[in-house]
Amino acid sequence: MITTALTIAGSDSGGGAGIQADLKTFAALGVYGTSAITAITAQNTCGVDAVQAVDADVVAAQIRTVASDIPISAAKTGMLFSTDIIRAVAAAVRAANLPFLVVDPVMVATSGDRLLQPDAEASLQNEIIPLATVVTPNLAETEVLTGAKVHTLDDMRAAAEHLVAHGAAAVVVKGGHAMTKATDVFYDGNRMELLESVVVDTTSTHGTGCTFSAAICAYLARGATLLEAVRRAKTYLTGALQNADPIGQGSGPVGHFWNVTHAAD
């Protein structure tokens, strides 16, 4: 039986993040990817030049249409952009009764460009995060979601506890390259785990958050437990960073297919 996953996110015309990164990750990990596009971005490795949101009813229709035809083993959200889209996605996700939902609370692109309207932050917290199996904020997103500064490992632990206490079933607070080791904090209300990997010296970091959350989604779809899925996703992302080829003039994309042997090789 084919394992399937659904990504609900914005596009990236440069191909390194958003829907494109999610689908590449699904494919690399042996999962058939489906999608619902929330916004079209004119984006490359240097930044975002334009954003056009998809009508909220059309976003909901994409989710509904896919889920009515193809059994979805797990799903993830990325760029949701606006309050209207968030509300439509929340309603469609509830109606589809999806077994797992990974929420990447995308707010700002690697380049610094805004991907979530400020007035939509409360809707994200109140309507999407309570539906999530796991939420995967980076440090900047964690500060917005908790209203507190997050600089140290103790700050990350406190933030993880705060997010679970305020509605998240589980959270991975991503430390990224802010520490000597790439250290993330996993917390599900019972277990607090530190997840460490080497810091990869690369400028090819475009789409790391999308790739990590998509990998968690793929591994959940394939039957992994949540903590196992998070650990395996971190290993996959580290390999993608280590094996990224330089593309573009800015922050290039990670190497999504590093673990795949190509017939042309």
Short mmCIF file of C-alpha atoms in Angstrom, two decimals:
data_model
loop_
_atom_site.label_atom_id
_atom_site.label_comp_id
_atom_site.label_asym_id
_atom_site.label_seq_id
_atom_site.Cartn_x
_atom_site.Cartn_y
_atom_site.Cartn_z
CA MET A 1 0.00 0.00 0.00
CA ILE A 2 1.31 3.47 -0.89
CA THR A 3 1.97 5.80 2.04
CA THR A 4 0.70 9.33 1.45
CA ALA A 5 1.17 12.75 3.04
CA LEU A 6 -0.42 16.16 2.53
CA THR A 7 1.37 19.50 2.71
CA ILE A 8 -0.62 22.71 3.21
CA ALA A 9 1.75 25.56 2.46
CA GLY A 10 2.87 28.33 0.15
CA SER A 11 4.88 27.90 -3.03
CA ASP A 12 8.52 28.86 -3.59
CA SER A 13 9.34 29.74 -7.18
CA GLY A 14 13.02 29.14 -6.37
CA GLY A 15 12.17 25.57 -5.41
CA GLY A 16 14.01 25.38 -2.09
CA ALA A 17 11.22 25.92 0.42
CA GLY A 18 7.46 25.65 0.86
CA ILE A 19 5.47 23.17 -1.20
CA GLN A 20 8.48 22.34 -3.37
CA ALA A 21 10.71 21.44 -0.42
CA ASP A 22 7.93 19.44 1.22
CA LEU A 23 7.23 17.36 -1.89
CA LYS A 24 10.95 16.73 -2.46
CA THR A 25 11.29 15.56 1.14
CA PHE A 26 8.27 13.28 0.86
CA ALA A 27 9.66 11.75 -2.34
CA ALA A 28 13.14 11.29 -0.85
CA LEU A 29 11.63 9.45 2.13
CA GLY A 30 9.40 7.15 0.10
CA VAL A 31 6.07 8.92 0.63
CA TYR A 32 3.59 9.97 -2.07
CA GLY A 33 3.04 13.70 -1.63
CA THR A 34 -0.15 15.68 -2.15
CA SER A 35 -0.60 19.41 -1.63
CA ALA A 36 -2.87 22.35 -0.93
CA ILE A 37 -1.31 25.67 -1.90
CA THR A 38 -2.06 28.61 0.39
CA ALA A 39 -0.10 31.35 -1.39
CA ILE A 40 2.00 31.96 -4.47
CA THR A 41 5.34 33.62 -3.78
CA ALA A 42 7.83 35.16 -6.17
CA GLN A 43 10.82 33.89 -4.24
CA ASN A 44 14.41 32.83 -4.82
CA THR A 45 17.50 32.23 -2.69
CA CYS A 46 17.87 35.98 -2.06
CA GLY A 47 14.38 36.84 -0.85
CA VAL A 48 10.66 37.19 -1.49
CA ASP A 49 9.62 39.72 -4.13
CA ALA A 50 5.84 39.21 -4.05
CA VAL A 51 3.11 37.21 -2.32
CA GLN A 52 -0.38 36.44 -3.60
CA ALA A 53 -2.65 34.58 -1.18
CA VAL A 54 -4.98 31.91 -2.56
CA ASP A 55 -8.65 32.44 -1.74
CA ALA A 56 -9.43 30.72 1.57
CA ASP A 57 -12.34 28.77 0.08
CA VAL A 58 -10.04 27.42 -2.62
CA VAL A 59 -7.46 26.36 -0.02
CA ALA A 60 -10.17 24.47 1.86
CA ALA A 61 -11.42 22.93 -1.38
CA GLN A 62 -7.92 21.62 -2.17
CA ILE A 63 -7.72 19.87 1.20
CA ARG A 64 -11.25 18.52 0.93
CA THR A 65 -10.80 17.30 -2.64
CA VAL A 66 -7.54 15.48 -1.95
CA ALA A 67 -8.73 13.90 1.31
CA SER A 68 -12.00 12.71 -0.24
CA ASP A 69 -10.09 10.69 -2.83
CA ILE A 70 -6.72 9.73 -1.35
CA PRO A 71 -6.28 8.35 2.19
CA ILE A 72 -3.88 10.75 3.94
CA SER A 73 -1.51 9.09 6.42
CA ALA A 74 -0.18 12.40 7.82
CA ALA A 75 -0.25 16.10 7.00
CA LYS A 76 1.74 19.25 7.70
CA THR A 77 1.20 22.98 7.49
CA GLY A 78 3.69 25.64 6.49
CA MET A 79 2.98 29.17 5.32
CA LEU A 80 -0.66 30.00 6.12
CA PHE A 81 -0.34 33.78 5.66
CA SER A 82 -3.72 35.12 6.84
CA THR A 83 -6.47 34.70 9.41
CA ASP A 84 -8.99 33.69 6.72
CA ILE A 85 -6.71 30.94 5.41
CA ILE A 86 -5.92 29.71 8.92
CA ARG A 87 -9.61 29.40 9.77
CA ALA A 88 -10.36 27.62 6.50
CA VAL A 89 -7.46 25.20 7.01
CA ALA A 90 -8.48 24.46 10.60
CA ALA A 91 -12.04 23.65 9.54
CA ALA A 92 -10.89 21.48 6.62
CA VAL A 93 -8.37 19.59 8.77
CA ARG A 94 -11.03 18.85 11.38
CA ALA A 95 -13.47 17.70 8.70
CA ALA A 96 -10.88 15.43 7.09
CA ASN A 97 -10.06 13.86 10.48
CA LEU A 98 -6.38 13.59 9.62
CA PRO A 99 -4.45 11.16 11.87
CA PHE A 100 -1.34 13.35 12.31
CA LEU A 101 -0.72 17.05 11.77
CA VAL A 102 2.75 18.60 11.93
CA VAL A 103 2.60 22.39 12.28
CA ASP A 104 5.58 24.45 11.12
CA PRO A 105 4.49 27.93 12.32
CA VAL A 106 6.04 29.80 9.40
CA MET A 107 6.19 33.51 10.15
CA VAL A 108 9.32 34.91 8.50
CA ALA A 109 11.43 33.59 5.61
CA THR A 110 15.17 32.92 5.96
CA SER A 111 15.69 36.22 4.12
CA GLY A 112 13.65 38.10 6.74
CA ASP A 113 10.56 38.55 4.59
CA ARG A 114 7.23 38.27 6.42
CA LEU A 115 5.17 35.16 5.53
CA LEU A 116 2.43 35.48 8.17
CA GLN A 117 0.40 38.63 8.60
CA PRO A 118 0.82 40.02 12.14
CA ASP A 119 -2.92 39.96 12.82
CA ALA A 120 -2.97 36.21 12.03
CA GLU A 121 -0.64 35.22 14.88
CA ALA A 122 -3.47 34.82 17.38
CA SER A 123 -5.46 32.66 14.94
CA LEU A 124 -2.44 30.43 14.41
CA GLN A 125 -2.10 29.91 18.16
CA ASN A 126 -5.81 29.46 18.85
CA GLU A 127 -7.00 27.49 15.82
CA ILE A 128 -4.10 25.54 14.29
CA ILE A 129 -1.73 24.69 17.12
CA PRO A 130 -4.41 22.88 19.20
CA LEU A 131 -4.94 20.54 16.21
CA ALA A 132 -1.25 19.70 15.93
CA THR A 133 0.44 16.42 16.78
CA VAL A 134 3.65 18.44 17.07
CA VAL A 135 4.65 22.08 16.51
CA THR A 136 8.16 22.93 15.24
CA PRO A 137 9.02 26.60 15.87
CA ASN A 138 12.50 28.08 15.48
CA LEU A 139 13.76 30.46 18.15
CA ALA A 140 12.26 33.60 16.60
CA GLU A 141 8.87 31.90 16.14
CA THR A 142 9.05 30.53 19.68
CA GLU A 143 9.50 34.06 21.04
CA VAL A 144 6.40 35.24 19.17
CA LEU A 145 4.34 32.26 20.33
CA THR A 146 5.38 32.55 23.98
CA GLY A 147 5.92 36.29 24.30
CA ALA A 148 9.28 35.65 26.00
CA LYS A 149 12.90 35.93 24.92
CA VAL A 150 14.55 32.60 24.10
CA HIS A 151 18.35 32.61 24.15
CA THR A 152 19.53 29.70 26.28
CA LEU A 153 18.81 26.01 26.60
CA ASP A 154 16.85 26.69 29.79
CA ASP A 155 14.81 29.27 27.86
CA MET A 156 14.05 26.63 25.23
CA ARG A 157 12.92 24.15 27.87
CA ALA A 158 10.67 26.75 29.50
CA ALA A 159 9.23 27.72 26.12
CA ALA A 160 8.47 24.10 25.28
CA GLU A 161 6.63 23.70 28.57
CA HIS A 162 4.73 26.95 27.93
CA LEU A 163 3.60 25.87 24.46
CA VAL A 164 2.36 22.48 25.67
CA ALA A 165 0.59 24.11 28.62
CA HIS A 166 -1.15 26.44 26.16
CA GLY A 167 -2.54 23.83 23.78
CA ALA A 168 0.23 22.08 21.82
CA ALA A 169 0.27 18.29 22.18
CA ALA A 170 4.02 18.26 21.62
CA VAL A 171 6.68 20.70 20.49
CA VAL A 172 10.18 20.77 19.05
CA VAL A 173 11.86 24.09 19.82
CA LYS A 174 14.61 24.34 17.23
CA GLY A 175 17.90 25.84 18.42
CA GLY A 176 19.54 25.47 15.02
CA HIS A 177 22.97 27.06 14.71
CA ALA A 178 22.49 29.30 17.76
CA MET A 179 24.48 26.88 19.90
CA THR A 180 27.78 24.98 19.78
CA LYS A 181 25.78 21.94 18.71
CA ALA A 182 22.55 22.07 16.71
CA THR A 183 20.34 21.44 19.74
CA ASP A 184 16.56 21.10 19.67
CA VAL A 185 14.24 20.54 22.62
CA PHE A 186 11.44 17.98 22.32
CA TYR A 187 8.61 17.99 24.87
CA ASP A 188 5.28 16.20 24.85
CA GLY A 189 4.01 17.00 28.32
CA ASN A 190 5.73 13.98 29.83
CA ARG A 191 9.14 13.61 28.23
CA MET A 192 11.73 16.33 27.73
CA GLU A 193 14.50 15.31 25.32
CA LEU A 194 17.51 17.17 23.94
CA LEU A 195 18.24 16.35 20.31
CA GLU A 196 21.76 17.20 19.23
CA SER A 197 23.61 17.10 15.92
CA VAL A 198 26.67 18.71 14.44
CA VAL A 199 26.46 22.28 13.22
CA VAL A 200 26.94 22.17 9.45
CA ASP A 201 29.03 25.01 8.03
CA THR A 202 27.02 25.89 4.93
CA THR A 203 25.17 28.78 3.35
CA SER A 204 22.62 26.34 1.89
CA THR A 205 19.98 26.68 4.59
CA HIS A 206 16.95 27.78 2.56
CA GLY A 207 13.97 25.62 3.47
CA THR A 208 15.44 23.93 6.53
CA GLY A 209 12.26 24.39 8.58
CA CYS A 210 10.04 23.12 5.76
CA THR A 211 12.29 20.13 5.19
CA PHE A 212 12.48 19.20 8.88
CA SER A 213 8.72 19.36 9.42
CA ALA A 214 8.03 17.52 6.16
CA ALA A 215 10.43 14.77 7.20
CA ILE A 216 8.63 14.40 10.55
CA CYS A 217 5.36 14.18 8.63
CA ALA A 218 6.79 11.54 6.26
CA TYR A 219 8.11 9.37 9.07
CA LEU A 220 4.80 9.62 10.96
CA ALA A 221 3.02 8.57 7.77
CA ARG A 222 5.33 5.56 7.58
CA GLY A 223 4.42 4.45 11.11
CA ALA A 224 7.17 5.90 13.32
CA THR A 225 6.41 7.06 16.83
CA LEU A 226 6.53 10.82 17.30
CA LEU A 227 9.92 10.98 19.02
CA GLU A 228 11.36 8.48 16.53
CA ALA A 229 10.00 10.57 13.64
CA VAL A 230 11.59 13.72 15.07
CA ARG A 231 14.96 12.02 15.61
CA ARG A 232 14.98 10.55 12.11
CA ALA A 233 13.92 13.88 10.58
CA LYS A 234 16.84 15.60 12.32
CA THR A 235 19.25 13.01 10.93
CA TYR A 236 17.79 13.44 7.45
CA LEU A 237 18.05 17.26 7.64
CA THR A 238 21.66 17.09 8.83
CA GLY A 239 22.51 14.95 5.82
CA ALA A 240 20.66 17.35 3.52
CA LEU A 241 22.71 20.27 4.88
CA GLN A 242 25.97 18.35 4.59
CA ASN A 243 25.26 17.36 0.99
CA ALA A 244 23.78 20.58 -0.38
CA ASP A 245 25.15 21.88 -3.67
CA PRO A 246 25.43 25.67 -3.99
CA ILE A 247 22.44 26.98 -5.95
CA GLY A 248 21.60 30.65 -6.49
CA GLN A 249 23.25 33.80 -5.22
CA GLY A 250 21.79 33.85 -1.71
CA SER A 251 20.87 31.20 0.86
CA GLY A 252 20.73 28.07 -1.27
CA PRO A 253 18.44 25.08 -0.71
CA VAL A 254 19.38 21.94 1.21
CA GLY A 255 20.15 18.73 -0.68
CA HIS A 256 16.86 16.89 -0.40
CA PHE A 257 17.90 13.79 -2.32
CA TRP A 258 21.22 13.10 -0.59
CA ASN A 259 19.95 9.72 0.60
CA VAL A 260 18.70 8.59 -2.83
CA THR A 261 20.79 6.72 -5.39
CA HIS A 262 19.94 8.10 -8.83
CA ALA A 263 19.87 5.88 -11.89
CA ALA A 264 22.04 8.39 -13.75
CA ASP A 265 24.89 8.08 -11.23
#
